[in-house]
Coordinates of C-alpha atoms in Angstrom, one line a residue:
X1 CA -0.1 -0.2 0.0
X2 CA 2.8 2.3 0.8
X3 CA 4.2 1.2 -3.1
X4 CA 1.1 2.2 -4.7
X5 CA 0.2 5.8 -2.1
X6 CA 4.3 6.6 -3.2
X7 CA 3.6 6.3 -7.0
X8 CA 0.3 8.4 -6.7
X9 CA 1.6 10.8 -4.9
X10 CA 4.4 11.0 -8.0
X11 CA 1.5 11.2 -10.6
X12 CA 0.0 14.3 -8.7
X13 CA 3.0 15.8 -8.6
X14 CA 3.8 15.4 -12.6
X15 CA 0.2 15.9 -13.0
X16 CA 0.6 19.2 -11.9
X17 CA 3.8 19.9 -13.1
X18 CA 2.5 19.7 -16.6
X19 CA -0.9 21.3 -16.0
X20 CA 1.2 24.4 -14.7
X21 CA 3.0 24.1 -18.7
X22 CA 0.1 23.9 -20.1
X23 CA -1.4 27.1 -18.9
X24 CA 1.6 29.1 -20.5
X25 CA -0.1 27.8 -23.9
X26 CA -2.0 24.8 -25.2
X27 CA 0.7 24.4 -28.4
X28 CA 3.8 24.9 -26.5
X29 CA 6.6 22.2 -25.8
X30 CA 7.0 20.8 -22.2
X31 CA 10.0 19.8 -21.9
X32 CA 10.1 17.6 -18.6
X33 CA 14.0 18.0 -18.4
X34 CA 16.7 20.5 -19.1
X35 CA 19.4 18.6 -18.7
X36 CA 21.0 17.3 -21.7
X37 CA 20.4 13.3 -22.1
X38 CA 21.6 11.1 -24.7
X39 CA 17.6 11.0 -26.5
X40 CA 14.1 13.1 -26.7
X41 CA 10.8 11.6 -27.0
X42 CA 7.6 13.8 -28.7
X43 CA 4.8 12.6 -26.5
X44 CA 1.9 14.5 -27.9
X45 CA -1.6 13.6 -25.8
X46 CA -5.0 14.4 -26.7
X47 CA -5.7 16.7 -24.1
X48 CA -4.4 17.1 -20.6
X49 CA -7.9 18.2 -19.3
X50 CA -8.2 14.1 -19.8
X51 CA -7.5 12.5 -16.1
X52 CA -6.5 9.2 -17.4
X53 CA -4.0 10.4 -20.2
X54 CA -1.7 12.4 -17.7
X55 CA -1.4 9.2 -15.3
X56 CA -0.5 7.4 -19.0
X57 CA 2.0 9.9 -20.0
X58 CA 3.0 10.3 -16.0
X59 CA 4.1 7.2 -16.7
X60 CA 6.2 7.9 -19.9
X61 CA 7.6 10.1 -18.4
X62 CA 9.3 8.1 -15.2
X63 CA 10.3 5.1 -17.7
X64 CA 12.2 7.4 -20.4
X65 CA 13.5 9.5 -17.7
X66 CA 15.0 6.1 -15.9
X67 CA 16.4 4.9 -19.5
X68 CA 18.5 8.4 -19.4
X69 CA 16.3 10.2 -22.2
X70 CA 14.2 13.5 -23.0
X71 CA 10.3 13.7 -23.0
X72 CA 9.1 16.7 -24.7
X73 CA 5.0 16.6 -24.2
X74 CA 2.5 18.5 -26.6
X75 CA -1.2 18.7 -26.2
X76 CA -3.1 18.8 -28.7
X77 CA -6.4 19.8 -26.9
X78 CA -8.3 17.5 -28.5
X79 CA -7.3 19.4 -32.0
X80 CA -6.6 16.4 -34.9
X81 CA -5.6 19.3 -37.1
X82 CA -3.2 21.2 -34.3
X83 CA -1.6 17.1 -33.5
X84 CA -0.5 16.0 -37.0
X85 CA 1.0 20.5 -36.6
X86 CA 2.9 18.9 -33.5
X87 CA 4.1 15.5 -34.5
X88 CA 5.6 17.5 -37.9
X89 CA 7.2 19.9 -34.9
X90 CA 8.6 17.1 -33.4
X91 CA 10.0 15.5 -36.4
X92 CA 11.8 19.1 -37.3
X93 CA 13.1 18.9 -34.2
X94 CA 14.6 15.6 -34.9
X95 CA 13.5 13.5 -32.1
X96 CA 14.4 10.5 -31.8
X97 CA 10.7 8.6 -30.9
X98 CA 7.5 9.7 -31.1
X99 CA 4.5 8.6 -28.8
X100 CA 1.2 9.5 -29.7
X101 CA -2.6 9.7 -28.2
X102 CA -4.2 9.5 -30.9
X103 CA -7.4 12.7 -30.4
X104 CA -9.1 10.8 -33.7
X105 CA -8.0 7.5 -34.5
X106 CA -9.6 7.7 -37.2
X107 CA -7.5 10.7 -38.9
X108 CA -4.4 9.2 -37.7
X109 CA -2.6 8.6 -41.4
X110 CA -1.0 11.9 -41.8
X111 CA 1.0 11.0 -39.1
X112 CA 1.8 6.9 -39.0
X113 CA 2.9 8.3 -42.8
X114 CA 4.9 11.8 -41.2
X115 CA 6.9 9.2 -38.9
X116 CA 7.5 6.8 -41.6
X117 CA 8.7 9.4 -44.4
X118 CA 10.9 10.4 -41.3
X119 CA 12.2 7.0 -40.4
X120 CA 11.5 7.7 -36.4
X121 CA 9.8 5.1 -34.9
X122 CA 6.2 5.8 -33.6
X123 CA 4.3 4.1 -30.5
X124 CA 0.6 5.2 -30.7
X125 CA -0.8 4.9 -27.0
X126 CA -4.0 4.3 -24.7
X127 CA -6.4 4.7 -28.5
X128 CA -6.0 2.4 -31.6
X129 CA -6.3 3.4 -34.4
X130 CA -5.7 -0.3 -35.8
X131 CA -8.7 -1.6 -34.1
X132 CA -9.9 -5.2 -36.6
X133 CA -6.9 -4.4 -38.6
X134 CA -3.9 -5.0 -36.1
X135 CA -2.1 -7.2 -39.2
X136 CA -1.4 -4.0 -41.1
X137 CA 0.5 -2.0 -38.4
X138 CA 3.1 -0.4 -41.1
X139 CA 6.9 -1.7 -40.3
X140 CA 8.1 1.6 -37.4
X141 CA 4.6 1.8 -35.9
X142 CA 3.4 0.5 -33.0
X143 CA 0.9 -0.1 -30.6
X144 CA 0.3 -0.1 -26.6
X145 CA -2.9 -0.4 -25.5
X146 CA -6.1 -2.6 -24.1
X147 CA -8.5 -4.5 -26.1
X148 CA -10.4 -1.8 -25.5
X149 CA -14.0 -4.8 -25.9
X150 CA -13.3 -6.1 -23.1
X151 CA -13.7 -3.6 -20.7
X152 CA -17.6 -3.6 -21.8
X153 CA -18.0 -7.5 -21.5
X154 CA -17.0 -6.8 -17.9
X155 CA -18.9 -4.0 -17.0
X156 CA -21.9 -5.6 -18.6
X157 CA -21.0 -8.8 -16.7
X158 CA -21.6 -7.1 -13.3
X159 CA -24.5 -4.9 -14.1
X160 CA -26.3 -8.4 -15.2
X161 CA -25.7 -9.4 -11.7
X162 CA -26.3 -6.7 -9.8
X163 CA -29.7 -6.7 -11.3
X164 CA -29.9 -9.7 -11.1
X165 CA -31.2 -10.3 -14.9
X166 CA -34.0 -8.1 -15.0
X167 CA -34.3 -3.1 -14.6
X168 CA -33.3 -0.5 -17.4
X169 CA -29.7 0.6 -18.1
X170 CA -28.7 3.4 -19.7
X171 CA -24.6 4.3 -21.3
X172 CA -22.6 6.9 -21.3
X173 CA -20.3 7.4 -23.7
X174 CA -16.8 8.8 -24.4
X175 CA -16.3 10.8 -27.7
X176 CA -17.3 9.3 -30.8
X177 CA -14.6 9.0 -32.8
X178 CA -12.8 7.2 -30.1
X179 CA -12.1 3.7 -30.4
X180 CA -12.5 3.4 -27.0
X181 CA -15.7 4.7 -26.1
X182 CA -17.1 2.5 -29.5
X183 CA -15.9 -0.4 -28.3
X184 CA -16.7 -0.5 -25.2
X185 CA -20.4 0.6 -25.7
X186 CA -20.0 -2.2 -27.9
X187 CA -19.2 -4.5 -25.0
X188 CA -21.7 -3.2 -22.9
X189 CA -24.5 -4.3 -25.6
X190 CA -22.9 -7.0 -26.7
X191 CA -23.5 -9.0 -23.2
X192 CA -26.9 -7.5 -22.3
X193 CA -28.3 -9.0 -25.0
X194 CA -26.5 -11.8 -25.6
X195 CA -27.1 -13.3 -21.8
X196 CA -29.9 -10.5 -19.9
X197 CA -32.9 -10.0 -22.1
X198 CA -34.9 -8.8 -19.4
X199 CA -32.9 -5.7 -19.3
X200 CA -33.2 -2.6 -21.8
X201 CA -31.0 -0.7 -22.4
X202 CA -32.6 2.9 -22.4
X203 CA -30.7 5.5 -23.5
X204 CA -27.4 5.9 -24.1
X205 CA -25.4 9.6 -25.0
X206 CA -22.3 10.6 -25.4
X207 CA -20.3 13.2 -22.5
X208 CA -17.6 13.4 -24.3
X209 CA -15.9 11.5 -21.1
X210 CA -16.5 14.9 -18.8
X211 CA -17.9 14.9 -15.3
X212 CA -20.1 18.1 -16.1
X213 CA -21.6 16.4 -19.4
X214 CA -22.3 13.6 -17.5
X215 CA -24.5 14.8 -14.7
X216 CA -26.4 17.0 -16.6
X217 CA -27.4 14.1 -19.3
X218 CA -28.0 12.2 -15.9
X219 CA -30.5 15.0 -14.5
X220 CA -32.0 14.5 -17.9
X221 CA -32.3 10.9 -17.1
X222 CA -33.7 11.2 -13.7
X223 CA -36.6 12.9 -15.0
X224 CA -37.4 10.9 -18.3
X225 CA -37.5 7.9 -17.0
X226 CA -37.6 8.0 -12.7
X227 CA -37.7 4.5 -11.3
X228 CA -36.7 2.2 -14.4
X229 CA -33.6 3.7 -14.3
X230 CA -31.6 1.4 -12.5
X231 CA -27.9 1.1 -13.2
X232 CA -25.7 3.4 -15.5
X233 CA -22.8 2.6 -17.3
X234 CA -20.1 4.9 -18.0
X235 CA -17.1 5.1 -20.6
X236 CA -14.6 6.4 -18.3
X237 CA -15.0 7.0 -14.6
X238 CA -15.0 11.0 -14.5
X239 CA -18.8 10.4 -16.6
X240 CA -19.0 8.4 -13.8
X241 CA -18.7 10.6 -11.3
X242 CA -20.6 12.7 -12.6
X243 CA -23.6 10.2 -12.9
X244 CA -23.6 9.8 -9.5
X245 CA -23.3 13.9 -8.4
X246 CA -26.2 14.3 -10.8
X247 CA -27.7 11.5 -8.3
X248 CA -26.9 12.3 -5.3
X249 CA -28.4 15.4 -6.1
X250 CA -31.9 13.5 -6.7
X251 CA -31.5 11.6 -3.5
X252 CA -31.0 8.4 -5.9
X253 CA -29.0 6.2 -4.0
X254 CA -30.9 2.5 -5.1
X255 CA -28.8 2.8 -9.3
X256 CA -25.9 1.2 -10.1
X257 CA -23.1 3.2 -11.2
X258 CA -20.4 1.6 -12.8
X259 CA -17.2 3.3 -14.9
X260 CA -13.4 2.2 -16.2
X261 CA -9.7 3.2 -15.6
X262 CA -10.3 3.3 -11.2
X263 CA -9.1 6.8 -11.1
X264 CA -7.9 7.3 -7.7
X265 CA -11.4 9.5 -7.6
X266 CA -12.2 6.0 -9.4
X267 CA -11.6 3.8 -6.4
X268 CA -12.7 5.7 -3.3
X269 CA -16.1 6.2 -4.8
X270 CA -15.9 2.4 -4.7
X271 CA -14.7 3.4 -1.2
X272 CA -17.3 5.2 0.1
X273 CA -20.2 2.7 -2.0
X274 CA -21.4 5.3 -4.7
X275 CA -20.2 3.9 -7.7
X276 CA -20.8 -0.5 -8.3
X277 CA -17.6 -0.9 -9.5
X278 CA -14.8 0.4 -12.1
X279 CA -13.1 -1.3 -14.5
X280 CA -8.8 -0.4 -14.3
X281 CA -7.2 0.2 -16.9
X282 CA -3.4 0.1 -15.6
X283 CA -1.6 3.9 -17.0
X284 CA 1.5 1.9 -15.9
X285 CA 0.9 -1.0 -17.9
X286 CA 0.3 1.3 -20.6
X287 CA 2.4 4.2 -20.3
X288 CA 5.5 2.3 -19.7
X289 CA 5.2 0.0 -22.5
X290 CA 4.4 2.8 -24.8
X291 CA 7.9 4.0 -23.4
X292 CA 9.7 0.9 -23.4
X293 CA 8.8 -0.2 -27.0
X294 CA 10.1 3.3 -28.2
X295 CA 14.1 3.2 -26.2
X296 CA 14.0 -0.5 -27.3
X297 CA 13.6 0.6 -31.0
X298 CA 16.2 3.6 -30.6
X299 CA 18.7 1.0 -29.2
X300 CA 18.3 -1.3 -31.6
X301 CA 15.9 -3.3 -30.9
X302 CA 13.1 -5.2 -32.7
X303 CA 9.4 -5.0 -30.2
X304 CA 6.7 -6.5 -30.5
X305 CA 4.4 -4.6 -32.9
X306 CA 1.0 -4.9 -30.2
X307 CA 1.4 -4.8 -26.6
X308 CA -2.2 -5.7 -24.6
X309 CA -2.1 -4.7 -20.9
X310 CA -5.6 -6.5 -19.7
X311 CA -8.1 -5.1 -18.1
X312 CA -9.8 -5.7 -14.0
X313 CA -12.6 -5.1 -12.6
X314 CA -12.4 -3.6 -9.9
X315 CA -15.0 -3.7 -6.9
X316 CA -15.3 -3.0 -2.8
X317 CA -14.3 -6.3 -2.4
X318 CA -10.5 -6.1 -4.5
X319 CA -7.5 -5.9 -2.8
X320 CA -6.5 -2.9 -4.6
X321 CA -9.1 -1.0 -2.3
X322 CA -7.5 -2.4 0.6

C-alpha cells in the first residue's frame, strides 16, 4: 500500500507540473527536463484535461527519464489538425521517437506517414488506430493499449449480476470518434443483449468523457425514466462521477453506477459506496509500455508490434482497495 501511495504521489506531482505548463500555451512544448540527455522522445497527448491520460503520460515520463532520456510534451487540446502539426514539429526538431495518444483514431494516416517518411519510430498508446486491422500495422509503428471491448464485457456482466438479470440501464459514451468509446459501448450491448434479455437499454448518449456533461445528461435521464433507471454504465470514471453527482442531488441511491479506468476518485467512490465497480485500465502498463517500446527501437531492438495490457474489474472487495 505504501508503494501504491508513493506512486500516486508521484503521478499527482507530475500532473500538477504538466498542467502548470499547459497554462502557458496549449500549443507550447513542455520539456520534462533541462539537462542534456542521450535521446529525446516527443509525446503528443490528446488533452492535458483528460485525467486518465495524464496518468499514462506520467508513467511514460518516469520510464523515459529512468532510461536516461528526455520527454517533450505537446497538448493537442482534442484538435486533430493541431496534433498533426505538433508531430511535424517534433520531426523537424529531430526527436528520436514519438508517442501519440490519438485525438481521432480514424484520422491518423497523416501522422503515421509523416513518422515513417522521417524514419522515426512511432508508438500509439491507449487509443488504437488499427482496431480490427492489427495485422496491417506498418513497419516502425507500434501500439500499446488494452482491448477495449473487454472493458465493456466486464461492465455488462457485473451490472447484469447486480440487477439479477432485470431492469433498465443507460450508457454514458465517450467521444464518438474514439475507439475506446465505441468498443466499450459495443461490449456493454453484446453482453446485455445476449446474456440478460430482460435488461432494457433505456438510453445512450455521449458525454465526451466529461464529468459535467455526464451530470447534465443523468439529470435528464432521472426525470425521463424515474424508477425505470436502475443502472448507469459509463465509458470512463469521469463520466461515472458526473452521474453520481446528479444521482446524489436527486437522492437516488438505488442506481448502480459503473465506470472504467479505476482512477483515484473512482476507487474512492467505490470505497464510499457511491460507485458499484470500475474496470482497471493500467495507466502504468500503458504509458510505461509505450515508452519501453520506443526506447527498445531507438536502441536497435525489435519490439512487438502490439502490446496488450489486460483490464481488471474492481469492486469493494478488490485487493487494490484494501
